PDB file of C-alpha atoms in Angstrom:
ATOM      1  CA  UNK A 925     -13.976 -34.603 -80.152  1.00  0.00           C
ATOM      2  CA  UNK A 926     -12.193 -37.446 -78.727  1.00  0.00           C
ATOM      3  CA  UNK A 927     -10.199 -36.796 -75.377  1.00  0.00           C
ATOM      4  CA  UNK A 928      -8.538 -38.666 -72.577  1.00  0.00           C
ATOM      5  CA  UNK A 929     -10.293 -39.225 -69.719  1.00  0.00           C
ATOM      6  CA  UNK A 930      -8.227 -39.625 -66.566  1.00  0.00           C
ATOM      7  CA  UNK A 931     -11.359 -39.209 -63.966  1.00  0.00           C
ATOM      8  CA  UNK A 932     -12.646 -42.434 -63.837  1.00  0.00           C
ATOM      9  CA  UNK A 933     -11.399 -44.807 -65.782  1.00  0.00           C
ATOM     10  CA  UNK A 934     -12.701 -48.797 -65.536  1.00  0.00           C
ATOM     11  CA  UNK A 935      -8.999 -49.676 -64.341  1.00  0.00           C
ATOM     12  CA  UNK A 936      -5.745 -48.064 -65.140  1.00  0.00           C
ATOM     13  CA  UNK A 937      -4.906 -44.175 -65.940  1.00  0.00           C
ATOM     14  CA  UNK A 938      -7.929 -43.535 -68.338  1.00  0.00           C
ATOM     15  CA  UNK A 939     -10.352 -43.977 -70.660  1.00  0.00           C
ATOM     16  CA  UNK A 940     -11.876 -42.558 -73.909  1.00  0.00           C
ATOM     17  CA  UNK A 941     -14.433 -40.048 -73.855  1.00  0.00           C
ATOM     18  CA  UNK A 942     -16.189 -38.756 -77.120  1.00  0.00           C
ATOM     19  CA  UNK A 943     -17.713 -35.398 -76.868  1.00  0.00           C
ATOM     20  CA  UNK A 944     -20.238 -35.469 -79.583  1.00  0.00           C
ATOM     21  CA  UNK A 945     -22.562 -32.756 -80.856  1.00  0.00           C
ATOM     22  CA  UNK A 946     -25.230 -33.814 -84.186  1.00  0.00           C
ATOM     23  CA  UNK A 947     -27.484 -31.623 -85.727  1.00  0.00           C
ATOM     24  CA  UNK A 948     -30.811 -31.523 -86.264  1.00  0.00           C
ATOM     25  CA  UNK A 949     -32.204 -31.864 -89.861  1.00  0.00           C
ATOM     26  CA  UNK A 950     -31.248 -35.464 -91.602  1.00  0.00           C
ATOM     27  CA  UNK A 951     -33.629 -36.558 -94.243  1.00  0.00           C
ATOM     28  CA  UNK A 952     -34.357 -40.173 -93.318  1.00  0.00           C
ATOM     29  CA  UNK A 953     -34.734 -39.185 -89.542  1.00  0.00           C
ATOM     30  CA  UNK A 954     -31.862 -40.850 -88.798  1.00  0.00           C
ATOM     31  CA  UNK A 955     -28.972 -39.339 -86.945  1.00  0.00           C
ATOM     32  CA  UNK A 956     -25.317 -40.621 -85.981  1.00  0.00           C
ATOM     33  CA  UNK A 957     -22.090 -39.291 -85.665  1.00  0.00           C
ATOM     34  CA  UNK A 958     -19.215 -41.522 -85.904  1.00  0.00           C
ATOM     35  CA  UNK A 959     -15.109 -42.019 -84.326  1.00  0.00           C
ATOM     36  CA  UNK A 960     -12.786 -44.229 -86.556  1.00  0.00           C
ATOM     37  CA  UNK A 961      -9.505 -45.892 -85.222  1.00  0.00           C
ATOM     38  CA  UNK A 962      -7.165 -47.162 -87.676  1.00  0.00           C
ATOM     39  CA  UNK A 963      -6.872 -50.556 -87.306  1.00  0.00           C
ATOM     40  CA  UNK A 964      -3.601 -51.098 -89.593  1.00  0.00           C
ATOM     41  CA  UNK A 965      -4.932 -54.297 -91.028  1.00  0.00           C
ATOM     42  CA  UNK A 966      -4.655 -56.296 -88.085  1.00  0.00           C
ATOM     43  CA  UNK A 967      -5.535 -60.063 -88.427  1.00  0.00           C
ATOM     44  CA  UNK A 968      -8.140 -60.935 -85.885  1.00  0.00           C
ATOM     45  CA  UNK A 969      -8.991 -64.223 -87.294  1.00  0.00           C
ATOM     46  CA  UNK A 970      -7.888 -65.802 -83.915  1.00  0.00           C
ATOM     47  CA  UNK A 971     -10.353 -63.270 -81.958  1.00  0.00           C
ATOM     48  CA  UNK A 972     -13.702 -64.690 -81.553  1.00  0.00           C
ATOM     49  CA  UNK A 973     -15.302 -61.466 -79.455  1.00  0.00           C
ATOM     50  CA  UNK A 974     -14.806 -57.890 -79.232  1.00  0.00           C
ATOM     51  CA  UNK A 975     -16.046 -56.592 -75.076  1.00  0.00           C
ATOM     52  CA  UNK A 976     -15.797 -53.202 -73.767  1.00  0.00           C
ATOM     53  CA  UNK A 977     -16.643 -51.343 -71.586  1.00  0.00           C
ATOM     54  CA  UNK A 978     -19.314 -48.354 -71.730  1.00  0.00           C
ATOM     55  CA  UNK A 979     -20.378 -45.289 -69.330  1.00  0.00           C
ATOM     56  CA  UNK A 980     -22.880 -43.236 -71.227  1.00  0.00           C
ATOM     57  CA  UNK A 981     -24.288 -39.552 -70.223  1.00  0.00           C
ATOM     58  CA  UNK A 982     -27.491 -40.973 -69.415  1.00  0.00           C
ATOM     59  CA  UNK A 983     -29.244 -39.865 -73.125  1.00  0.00           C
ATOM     60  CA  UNK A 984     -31.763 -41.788 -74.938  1.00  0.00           C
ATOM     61  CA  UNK A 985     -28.977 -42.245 -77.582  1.00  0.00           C
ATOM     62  CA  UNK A 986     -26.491 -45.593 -78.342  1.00  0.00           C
ATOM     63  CA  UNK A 987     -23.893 -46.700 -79.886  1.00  0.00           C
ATOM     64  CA  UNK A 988     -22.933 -49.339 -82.052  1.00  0.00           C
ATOM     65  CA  UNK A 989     -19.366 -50.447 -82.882  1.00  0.00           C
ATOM     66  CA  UNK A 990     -18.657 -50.521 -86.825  1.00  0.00           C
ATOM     67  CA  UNK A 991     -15.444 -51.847 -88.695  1.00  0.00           C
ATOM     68  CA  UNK A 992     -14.160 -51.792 -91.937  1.00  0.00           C
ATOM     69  CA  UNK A 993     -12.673 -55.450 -93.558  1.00  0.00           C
ATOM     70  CA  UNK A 994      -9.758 -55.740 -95.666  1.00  0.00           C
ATOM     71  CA  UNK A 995     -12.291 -54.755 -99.181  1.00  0.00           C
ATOM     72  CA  UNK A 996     -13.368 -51.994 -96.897  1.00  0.00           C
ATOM     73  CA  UNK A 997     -16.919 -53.287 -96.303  1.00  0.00           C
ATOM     74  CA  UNK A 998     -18.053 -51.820 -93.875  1.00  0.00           C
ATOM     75  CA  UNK A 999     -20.228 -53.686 -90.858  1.00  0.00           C
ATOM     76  CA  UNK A1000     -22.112 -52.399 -87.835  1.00  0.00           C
ATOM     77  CA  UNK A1001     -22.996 -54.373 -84.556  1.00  0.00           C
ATOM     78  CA  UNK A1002     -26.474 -56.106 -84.749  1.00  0.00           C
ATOM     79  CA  UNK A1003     -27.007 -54.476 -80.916  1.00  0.00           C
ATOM     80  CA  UNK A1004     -27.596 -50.957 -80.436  1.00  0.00           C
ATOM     81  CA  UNK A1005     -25.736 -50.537 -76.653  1.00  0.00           C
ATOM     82  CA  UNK A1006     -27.663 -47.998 -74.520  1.00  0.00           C
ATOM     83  CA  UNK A1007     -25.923 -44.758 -73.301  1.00  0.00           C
ATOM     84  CA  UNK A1008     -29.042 -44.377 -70.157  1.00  0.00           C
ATOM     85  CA  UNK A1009     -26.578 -45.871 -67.722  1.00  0.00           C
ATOM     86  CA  UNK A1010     -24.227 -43.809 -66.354  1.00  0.00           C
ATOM     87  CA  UNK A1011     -22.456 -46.296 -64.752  1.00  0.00           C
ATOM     88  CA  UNK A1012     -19.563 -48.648 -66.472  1.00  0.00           C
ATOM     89  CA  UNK A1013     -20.766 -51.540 -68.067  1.00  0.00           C
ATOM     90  CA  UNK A1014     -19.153 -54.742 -69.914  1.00  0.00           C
ATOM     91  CA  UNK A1015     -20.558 -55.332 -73.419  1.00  0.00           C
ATOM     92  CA  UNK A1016     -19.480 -58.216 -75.834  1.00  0.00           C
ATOM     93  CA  UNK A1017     -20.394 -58.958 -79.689  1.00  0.00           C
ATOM     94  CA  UNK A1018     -19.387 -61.805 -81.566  1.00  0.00           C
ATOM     95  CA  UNK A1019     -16.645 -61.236 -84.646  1.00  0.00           C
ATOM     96  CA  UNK A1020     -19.581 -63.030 -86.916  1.00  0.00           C
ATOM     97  CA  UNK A1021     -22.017 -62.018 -88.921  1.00  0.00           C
ATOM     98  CA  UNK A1022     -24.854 -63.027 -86.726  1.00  0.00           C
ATOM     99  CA  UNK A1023     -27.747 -62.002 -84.532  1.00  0.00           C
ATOM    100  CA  UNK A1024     -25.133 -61.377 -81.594  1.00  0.00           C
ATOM    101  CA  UNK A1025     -22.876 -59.871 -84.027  1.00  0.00           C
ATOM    102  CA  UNK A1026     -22.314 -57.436 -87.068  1.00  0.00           C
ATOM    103  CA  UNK A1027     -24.562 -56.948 -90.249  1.00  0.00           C
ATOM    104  CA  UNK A1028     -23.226 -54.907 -93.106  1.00  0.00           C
ATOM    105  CA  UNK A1029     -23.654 -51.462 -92.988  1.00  0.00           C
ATOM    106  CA  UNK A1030     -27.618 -50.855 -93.935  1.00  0.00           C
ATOM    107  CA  UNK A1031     -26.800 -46.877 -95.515  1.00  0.00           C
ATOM    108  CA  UNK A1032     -23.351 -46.760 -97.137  1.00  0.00           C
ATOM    109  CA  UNK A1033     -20.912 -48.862 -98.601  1.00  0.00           C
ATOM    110  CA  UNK A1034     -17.858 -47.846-100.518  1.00  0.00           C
ATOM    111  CA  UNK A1035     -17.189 -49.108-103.585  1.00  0.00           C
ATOM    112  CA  UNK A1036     -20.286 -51.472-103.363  1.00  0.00           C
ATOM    113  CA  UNK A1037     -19.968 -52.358-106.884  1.00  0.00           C
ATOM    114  CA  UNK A1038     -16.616 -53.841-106.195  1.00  0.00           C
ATOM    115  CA  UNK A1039     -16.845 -55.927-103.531  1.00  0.00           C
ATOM    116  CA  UNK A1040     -15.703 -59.579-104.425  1.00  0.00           C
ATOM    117  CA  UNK A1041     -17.584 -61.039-100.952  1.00  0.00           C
ATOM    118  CA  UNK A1042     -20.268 -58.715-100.164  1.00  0.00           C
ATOM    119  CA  UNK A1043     -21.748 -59.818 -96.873  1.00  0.00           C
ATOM    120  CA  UNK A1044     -19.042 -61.621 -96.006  1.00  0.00           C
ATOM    121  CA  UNK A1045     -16.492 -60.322 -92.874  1.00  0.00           C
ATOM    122  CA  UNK A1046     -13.021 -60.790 -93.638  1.00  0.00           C
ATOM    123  CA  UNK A1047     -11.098 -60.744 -90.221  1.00  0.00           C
ATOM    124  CA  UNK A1048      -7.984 -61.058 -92.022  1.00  0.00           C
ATOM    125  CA  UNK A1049      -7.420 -57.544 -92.468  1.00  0.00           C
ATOM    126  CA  UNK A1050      -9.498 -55.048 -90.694  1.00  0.00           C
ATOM    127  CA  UNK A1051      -8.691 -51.841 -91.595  1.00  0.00           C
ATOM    128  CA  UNK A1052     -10.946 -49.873 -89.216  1.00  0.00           C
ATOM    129  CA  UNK A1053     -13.152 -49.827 -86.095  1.00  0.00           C
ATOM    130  CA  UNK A1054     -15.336 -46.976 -85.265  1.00  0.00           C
ATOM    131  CA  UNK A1055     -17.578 -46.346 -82.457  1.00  0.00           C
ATOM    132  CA  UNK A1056     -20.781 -44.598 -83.697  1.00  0.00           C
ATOM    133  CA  UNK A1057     -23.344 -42.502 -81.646  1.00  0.00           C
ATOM    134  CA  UNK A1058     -26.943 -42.843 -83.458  1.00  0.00           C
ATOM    135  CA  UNK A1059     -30.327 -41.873 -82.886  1.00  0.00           C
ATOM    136  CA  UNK A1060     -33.694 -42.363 -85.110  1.00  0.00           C
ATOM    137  CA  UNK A1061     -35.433 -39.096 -84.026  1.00  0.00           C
ATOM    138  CA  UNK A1062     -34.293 -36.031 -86.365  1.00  0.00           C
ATOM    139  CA  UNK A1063     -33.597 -34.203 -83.057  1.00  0.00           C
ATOM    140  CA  UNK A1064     -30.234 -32.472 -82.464  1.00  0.00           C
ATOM    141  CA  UNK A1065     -28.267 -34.527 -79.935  1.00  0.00           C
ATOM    142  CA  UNK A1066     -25.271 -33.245 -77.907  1.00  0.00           C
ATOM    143  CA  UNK A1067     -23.512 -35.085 -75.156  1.00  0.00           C
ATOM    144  CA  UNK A1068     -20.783 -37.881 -74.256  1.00  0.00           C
ATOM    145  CA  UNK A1069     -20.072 -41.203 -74.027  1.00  0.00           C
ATOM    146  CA  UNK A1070     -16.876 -42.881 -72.256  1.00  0.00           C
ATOM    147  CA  UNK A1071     -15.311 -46.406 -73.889  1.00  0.00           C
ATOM    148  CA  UNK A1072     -12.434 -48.338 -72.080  1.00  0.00           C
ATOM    149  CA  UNK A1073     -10.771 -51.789 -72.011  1.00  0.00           C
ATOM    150  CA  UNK A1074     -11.553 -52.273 -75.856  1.00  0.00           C
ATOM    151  CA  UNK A1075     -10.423 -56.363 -76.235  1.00  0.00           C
ATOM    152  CA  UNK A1076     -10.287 -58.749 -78.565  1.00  0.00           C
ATOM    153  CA  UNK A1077     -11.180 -62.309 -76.949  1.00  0.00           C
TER     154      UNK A1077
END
């Protein structure tokens, strides 16, 4: 579930908190669970970076920011950010497809077959960003993270 958190928020009235609970049981060990904001096909082709900021519950777990282009490829952030630290911290990634940025997504693409620029992110028109909690044990996972201050730089 996705709330409002007014406790502690980096600056202003709130933040985001996700409330997630995974099961146990998926076949290639891998686990994630997954929050999608519309994007309304904004054009962030003047955007070079995404930052946020991040307070996880202090799990082994992380999350990785995804996004959906205007063919609806979807791409994941290269980094895996760390949900140990309890305490608020900036993160960055570059709106590339690069080593400090996003790689398509490695398990699913829609309509694969019909991509005209597969690999390629179009930042004309995202559609989507998601946050997504993953984990590569085949453990059930239940906690929370907290997001706030999402930018575009």
């Amino acid at each position: 579930t996705v709330t409002v958190d007014s406790k502690d928020p980096v600056e202003g009235k709130a933040s985001i908190k996700v409330n997630y609970d995974v099961k146990a049981g998926v076949d290639d060990g891998w686990m994630y669970c997954n929050v999608k904001v519309p994007a309304d096909k904004r054009d962030w082709t003047k955007h070079k970076t995404l930052s946020f900021y991040l307070k996880g519950d202090g799990s082994d777990n992380g999350i990785r920011i995804g996004m959906a282009d205007a063919e609806g490829e979807l791409f994941v952030s290269q980094q895996v950010f760390d949900m140990k630290n309890t305490k608020w911290q900036k993160h960055t990634v570059n709106l590339a497809v690069d080593e400090n940025g996003f790689v398509p997504g490695p398990f699913y693409q829609p309509n694969k077959d019909k991509l005209q620029s597969p690999g390629i992110l179009d930042l004309k028109e995202i559609k989507e960003l998601s946050i997504n909690i993953e984990d590569n044990w085949m453990n059930a996972k239940k906690g929370f993270v907290n997001i706030d201050q999402i930018e575009l730089q």
